[in-house]
Amino acid sequence: MVHLPALPGAPGYDGEEGREAIHAAARRDAERLDAGGVDALLVENFGDAPFYPDSVPRHVVADLTALVGTVRDATDRPVGVNVLRNDGPSAVAVAAATGAAFVRVNVHVGARVADQGMLEGHAHETMRLRERLDADVRVLADVDVKHSVPLGRERGEGMLGDAVERGLADGVVVSGAGTGDATEHETVREAVATRDDRGLDAPVFVGSGVTADTVGDALSVADGVIVGSALKAGGEVGNPVSVERVERLVEAADAVR
């Protein structure tokens, strides 16, 4: 994860340091992740709380496009985009403009309740925009995304099936209750079993709580992991990326791959 500081317009934005500092932080973390040997990087406007529930303003899209470009310049590895809290179309647009390889969408299908209020899936917009832009961008859709609860449906295999079969997602992400919270091993197993039982061609990623100590167990079932907090200095999500922590996790992951 490349967790961006607050962007211009967000309450936490540091106007004194300005955009140059944000680009410098993004470049620093991207270079450290690259040096540590990750497979790909995912850029997210993590510092923009409180998040917009759906479409973000144009200035956010503009800044994210520039910042993803900075990250792309810092590494030859695939780069992805997640526009918080749930703006899949903007993520696809940013990815198409910058040559990013994938996006993450927190609520791709269905509806959930979070601190932003109601989060609704906009798969119909996200996938049609990808088609119109002729963008070679993969869509990873969260299933039972963290910091939210489902509306009108209990968690289960139906959500994963809908994301891939009806929402046309290319892969799915399962996570714990919140940022840095462990994802239950049984939850991952159920997701993989559902995918296999339905004959779906979609990788399953673990989206929270993975550490160097647990990545082996996660990858014994899942196809990949998305890691943020555990790669930061001191294991704190707001700190810079630690190359040593990245190397330790990658080494543990390589041992089971």
CSV table of C-alpha atoms in Angstrom, one decimal:
chain,number,residue,atom,x,y,z
A,1,MET,CA,0.0,0.0,0.0
A,2,VAL,CA,1.0,3.6,-0.8
A,3,HIS,CA,-1.1,5.4,1.7
A,4,LEU,CA,-1.2,9.0,0.6
A,5,PRO,CA,-1.4,11.9,3.1
A,6,ALA,CA,-4.4,14.2,3.0
A,7,LEU,CA,-4.8,15.8,-0.4
A,8,PRO,CA,-5.7,19.5,-1.0
A,9,GLY,CA,-9.3,20.1,0.1
A,10,ALA,CA,-9.3,17.5,2.8
A,11,PRO,CA,-9.4,18.6,6.5
A,12,GLY,CA,-6.0,17.0,7.2
A,13,TYR,CA,-4.2,18.7,4.3
A,14,ASP,CA,-0.9,20.4,5.3
A,15,GLY,CA,-1.0,23.6,3.3
A,16,GLU,CA,2.4,24.7,4.5
A,17,GLU,CA,4.2,21.7,3.0
A,18,GLY,CA,1.9,21.5,0.0
A,19,ARG,CA,1.7,19.1,-2.9
A,20,GLU,CA,5.5,18.7,-3.2
A,21,ALA,CA,5.5,17.0,0.2
A,22,ILE,CA,2.7,14.6,-0.8
A,23,HIS,CA,4.5,13.6,-4.0
A,24,ALA,CA,7.8,13.2,-2.0
A,25,ALA,CA,6.1,10.9,0.5
A,26,ALA,CA,4.4,8.8,-2.3
A,27,ARG,CA,7.7,8.5,-4.1
A,28,ARG,CA,9.6,7.5,-0.9
A,29,ASP,CA,7.1,4.7,0.0
A,30,ALA,CA,6.9,3.5,-3.6
A,31,GLU,CA,10.7,3.2,-3.8
A,32,ARG,CA,10.9,1.4,-0.5
A,33,LEU,CA,8.2,-1.1,-1.5
A,34,ASP,CA,10.0,-1.6,-4.8
A,35,ALA,CA,13.3,-2.2,-3.0
A,36,GLY,CA,11.7,-4.6,-0.6
A,37,GLY,CA,10.5,-6.8,-3.5
A,38,VAL,CA,6.7,-6.5,-3.5
A,39,ASP,CA,4.8,-7.8,-6.6
A,40,ALA,CA,2.7,-4.6,-7.1
A,41,LEU,CA,1.8,-1.3,-5.4
A,42,LEU,CA,-1.7,0.0,-4.6
A,43,VAL,CA,-2.2,3.8,-4.2
A,44,GLU,CA,-5.0,5.0,-2.0
A,45,ASN,CA,-6.1,8.5,-0.8
A,46,PHE,CA,-6.0,7.2,2.8
A,47,GLY,CA,-5.5,10.6,4.4
A,48,ASP,CA,-8.6,12.1,3.0
A,49,ALA,CA,-11.0,11.3,5.9
A,50,PRO,CA,-13.8,11.9,6.3
A,51,PHE,CA,-14.3,10.2,2.9
A,52,TYR,CA,-16.9,11.0,0.3
A,53,PRO,CA,-19.3,8.0,0.1
A,54,ASP,CA,-19.2,7.8,-3.7
A,55,SER,CA,-18.0,10.2,-6.4
A,56,VAL,CA,-15.1,12.4,-5.3
A,57,PRO,CA,-14.6,16.0,-6.7
A,58,ARG,CA,-12.6,16.7,-9.8
A,59,HIS,CA,-9.7,18.2,-7.9
A,60,VAL,CA,-9.3,14.8,-6.0
A,61,VAL,CA,-9.2,12.9,-9.3
A,62,ALA,CA,-6.7,15.4,-10.7
A,63,ASP,CA,-4.3,15.1,-7.7
A,64,LEU,CA,-4.6,11.3,-7.7
A,65,THR,CA,-3.8,11.2,-11.4
A,66,ALA,CA,-0.6,13.2,-10.8
A,67,LEU,CA,0.3,11.1,-7.7
A,68,VAL,CA,-0.2,7.8,-9.4
A,69,GLY,CA,2.0,9.1,-12.2
A,70,THR,CA,4.7,9.8,-9.6
A,71,VAL,CA,4.4,6.3,-8.2
A,72,ARG,CA,4.6,4.8,-11.7
A,73,ASP,CA,7.8,6.8,-12.3
A,74,ALA,CA,9.3,5.4,-9.1
A,75,THR,CA,8.8,1.7,-10.0
A,76,ASP,CA,8.5,-0.7,-12.9
A,77,ARG,CA,6.1,-2.9,-10.9
A,78,PRO,CA,2.3,-2.9,-11.6
A,79,VAL,CA,0.5,-0.1,-9.9
A,80,GLY,CA,-3.2,0.0,-8.8
A,81,VAL,CA,-5.6,2.7,-7.6
A,82,ASN,CA,-8.3,2.8,-4.9
A,83,VAL,CA,-10.3,6.0,-4.7
A,84,LEU,CA,-11.9,6.1,-1.2
A,85,ARG,CA,-14.4,5.6,-0.2
A,86,ASN,CA,-16.1,4.0,-3.2
A,87,ASP,CA,-15.4,5.8,-6.5
A,88,GLY,CA,-14.8,2.9,-8.9
A,89,PRO,CA,-15.3,5.0,-12.1
A,90,SER,CA,-12.8,7.6,-11.0
A,91,ALA,CA,-10.3,4.9,-10.1
A,92,VAL,CA,-10.7,3.4,-13.6
A,93,ALA,CA,-10.3,6.8,-15.2
A,94,VAL,CA,-7.1,7.5,-13.2
A,95,ALA,CA,-5.7,4.1,-14.0
A,96,ALA,CA,-6.5,4.5,-17.8
A,97,ALA,CA,-4.8,7.9,-17.8
A,98,THR,CA,-1.7,6.8,-16.0
A,99,GLY,CA,-1.2,3.3,-17.3
A,100,ALA,CA,-2.0,1.7,-14.0
A,101,ALA,CA,-2.8,-2.0,-14.1
A,102,PHE,CA,-5.7,-2.5,-11.7
A,103,VAL,CA,-8.2,-0.8,-9.3
A,104,ARG,CA,-9.7,-1.8,-6.0
A,105,VAL,CA,-13.4,-1.0,-5.4
A,106,ASN,CA,-14.8,-1.3,-1.9
A,107,VAL,CA,-18.4,-1.9,-2.8
A,108,HIS,CA,-18.7,-3.0,-6.4
A,109,VAL,CA,-22.2,-4.7,-6.1
A,110,GLY,CA,-24.9,-4.5,-3.6
A,111,ALA,CA,-25.1,-2.0,-0.7
A,112,ARG,CA,-23.5,-1.6,2.7
A,113,VAL,CA,-23.7,0.8,5.6
A,114,ALA,CA,-20.5,2.6,6.8
A,115,ASP,CA,-19.5,5.7,8.6
A,116,GLN,CA,-20.0,7.5,5.3
A,117,GLY,CA,-23.6,6.4,5.3
A,118,MET,CA,-24.9,4.2,2.5
A,119,LEU,CA,-22.4,2.8,0.1
A,120,GLU,CA,-23.9,1.4,-3.1
A,121,GLY,CA,-22.3,-0.7,-5.8
A,122,HIS,CA,-21.8,1.0,-9.2
A,123,ALA,CA,-20.6,-1.9,-11.2
A,124,HIS,CA,-22.7,-0.8,-14.2
A,125,GLU,CA,-20.8,2.5,-14.4
A,126,THR,CA,-17.4,1.2,-13.6
A,127,MET,CA,-17.3,-1.6,-16.1
A,128,ARG,CA,-19.0,0.4,-18.9
A,129,LEU,CA,-16.4,3.2,-18.4
A,130,ARG,CA,-13.6,0.7,-18.6
A,131,GLU,CA,-15.1,-0.5,-21.9
A,132,ARG,CA,-15.5,3.0,-23.3
A,133,LEU,CA,-12.0,3.9,-22.4
A,134,ASP,CA,-10.7,0.6,-23.9
A,135,ALA,CA,-8.6,0.4,-20.7
A,136,ASP,CA,-6.6,-2.7,-19.8
A,137,VAL,CA,-7.4,-2.3,-16.2
A,138,ARG,CA,-8.3,-5.2,-13.8
A,139,VAL,CA,-11.0,-4.6,-11.2
A,140,LEU,CA,-10.6,-6.1,-7.7
A,141,ALA,CA,-13.9,-6.0,-5.8
A,142,ASP,CA,-14.1,-6.2,-2.0
A,143,VAL,CA,-16.5,-8.8,-0.6
A,144,ASP,CA,-17.8,-7.8,2.9
A,145,VAL,CA,-15.5,-4.8,3.0
A,146,LYS,CA,-14.0,-3.6,6.2
A,147,HIS,CA,-15.5,-0.7,8.2
A,148,SER,CA,-19.0,-1.6,7.0
A,149,VAL,CA,-21.9,-3.9,7.4
A,150,PRO,CA,-24.1,-5.4,4.7
A,151,LEU,CA,-27.6,-4.0,3.9
A,152,GLY,CA,-30.3,-6.5,3.2
A,153,ARG,CA,-28.1,-9.6,3.0
A,154,GLU,CA,-25.9,-11.7,5.3
A,155,ARG,CA,-22.3,-12.3,4.3
A,156,GLY,CA,-21.8,-15.4,2.2
A,157,GLU,CA,-21.2,-17.0,-1.1
A,158,GLY,CA,-23.9,-14.9,-2.8
A,159,MET,CA,-21.8,-11.7,-2.5
A,160,LEU,CA,-18.7,-13.2,-4.1
A,161,GLY,CA,-20.8,-14.7,-6.9
A,162,ASP,CA,-22.5,-11.4,-7.6
A,163,ALA,CA,-19.3,-9.5,-7.7
A,164,VAL,CA,-17.7,-11.8,-10.3
A,165,GLU,CA,-20.7,-13.2,-12.2
A,166,ARG,CA,-22.9,-10.2,-12.3
A,167,GLY,CA,-20.5,-7.3,-11.6
A,168,LEU,CA,-17.8,-8.8,-13.8
A,169,ALA,CA,-15.0,-8.2,-11.3
A,170,ASP,CA,-11.7,-9.7,-12.2
A,171,GLY,CA,-10.8,-10.6,-8.6
A,172,VAL,CA,-12.1,-10.3,-5.1
A,173,VAL,CA,-10.8,-9.1,-1.8
A,174,VAL,CA,-11.8,-10.4,1.7
A,175,SER,CA,-10.8,-8.5,4.8
A,176,GLY,CA,-11.2,-8.2,8.5
A,177,ALA,CA,-13.4,-5.7,10.4
A,178,GLY,CA,-11.1,-2.7,10.0
A,179,THR,CA,-7.7,-1.4,8.9
A,180,GLY,CA,-5.0,-3.7,10.1
A,181,ASP,CA,-7.5,-6.2,11.6
A,182,ALA,CA,-6.8,-9.8,10.8
A,183,THR,CA,-8.9,-11.6,8.2
A,184,GLU,CA,-10.3,-14.8,9.6
A,185,HIS,CA,-8.7,-17.8,8.0
A,186,GLU,CA,-12.1,-19.5,7.6
A,187,THR,CA,-13.4,-16.5,5.8
A,188,VAL,CA,-10.6,-16.8,3.2
A,189,ARG,CA,-11.3,-20.5,2.9
A,190,GLU,CA,-15.0,-20.0,2.3
A,191,ALA,CA,-14.3,-17.4,-0.4
A,192,VAL,CA,-11.8,-19.7,-2.2
A,193,ALA,CA,-14.2,-22.6,-1.9
A,194,THR,CA,-17.1,-20.5,-3.4
A,195,ARG,CA,-14.9,-19.4,-6.2
A,196,ASP,CA,-13.8,-23.0,-7.0
A,197,ASP,CA,-17.3,-24.4,-6.6
A,198,ARG,CA,-18.7,-21.9,-9.1
A,199,GLY,CA,-15.8,-22.4,-11.5
A,200,LEU,CA,-14.9,-18.7,-11.4
A,201,ASP,CA,-11.7,-17.5,-12.9
A,202,ALA,CA,-11.0,-14.8,-10.2
A,203,PRO,CA,-8.1,-14.6,-7.8
A,204,VAL,CA,-8.9,-14.1,-4.1
A,205,PHE,CA,-6.8,-11.6,-2.1
A,206,VAL,CA,-6.6,-11.1,1.7
A,207,GLY,CA,-7.1,-7.4,2.2
A,208,SER,CA,-6.2,-6.7,5.9
A,209,GLY,CA,-4.3,-7.8,8.9
A,210,VAL,CA,-1.5,-9.8,7.1
A,211,THR,CA,1.9,-9.7,8.8
A,212,ALA,CA,5.2,-11.5,8.2
A,213,ASP,CA,4.1,-14.0,10.8
A,214,THR,CA,0.8,-14.8,9.1
A,215,VAL,CA,1.4,-14.3,5.4
A,216,GLY,CA,2.4,-18.0,5.0
A,217,ASP,CA,-1.0,-19.1,6.3
A,218,ALA,CA,-2.8,-16.6,4.2
A,219,LEU,CA,-1.0,-17.6,1.0
A,220,SER,CA,-1.6,-21.3,1.7
A,221,VAL,CA,-5.2,-20.6,0.8
A,222,ALA,CA,-5.5,-17.2,-1.0
A,223,ASP,CA,-3.9,-16.1,-4.3
A,224,GLY,CA,-2.4,-12.9,-2.9
A,225,VAL,CA,-2.4,-10.4,0.0
A,226,ILE,CA,-2.7,-6.6,0.2
A,227,VAL,CA,-0.6,-5.3,3.0
A,228,GLY,CA,-0.4,-1.8,4.5
A,229,SER,CA,0.1,-1.4,8.3
A,230,ALA,CA,2.5,-4.3,8.7
A,231,LEU,CA,5.0,-2.7,6.2
A,232,LYS,CA,5.1,0.6,8.0
A,233,ALA,CA,7.7,1.6,10.6
A,234,GLY,CA,6.6,0.3,14.0
A,235,GLY,CA,3.6,-1.4,12.3
A,236,GLU,CA,1.7,2.0,12.5
A,237,VAL,CA,-0.4,2.8,9.4
A,238,GLY,CA,0.5,6.5,9.4
A,239,ASN,CA,4.2,5.9,9.4
A,240,PRO,CA,6.6,5.7,6.3
A,241,VAL,CA,7.2,2.3,4.7
A,242,SER,CA,10.0,0.3,6.3
A,243,VAL,CA,12.2,-1.6,3.7
A,244,GLU,CA,13.2,-4.1,6.4
A,245,ARG,CA,9.6,-4.9,7.2
A,246,VAL,CA,8.8,-5.3,3.5
A,247,GLU,CA,11.8,-7.6,3.0
A,248,ARG,CA,10.8,-9.7,6.0
A,249,LEU,CA,7.2,-10.2,4.7
A,250,VAL,CA,8.3,-10.9,1.1
A,251,GLU,CA,10.8,-13.5,2.3
A,252,ALA,CA,8.1,-15.2,4.4
A,253,ALA,CA,5.7,-15.1,1.4
A,254,ASP,CA,8.3,-16.5,-1.0
A,255,ALA,CA,8.8,-19.4,1.3
A,256,VAL,CA,5.3,-20.7,0.6
A,257,ARG,CA,5.0,-19.7,-3.1
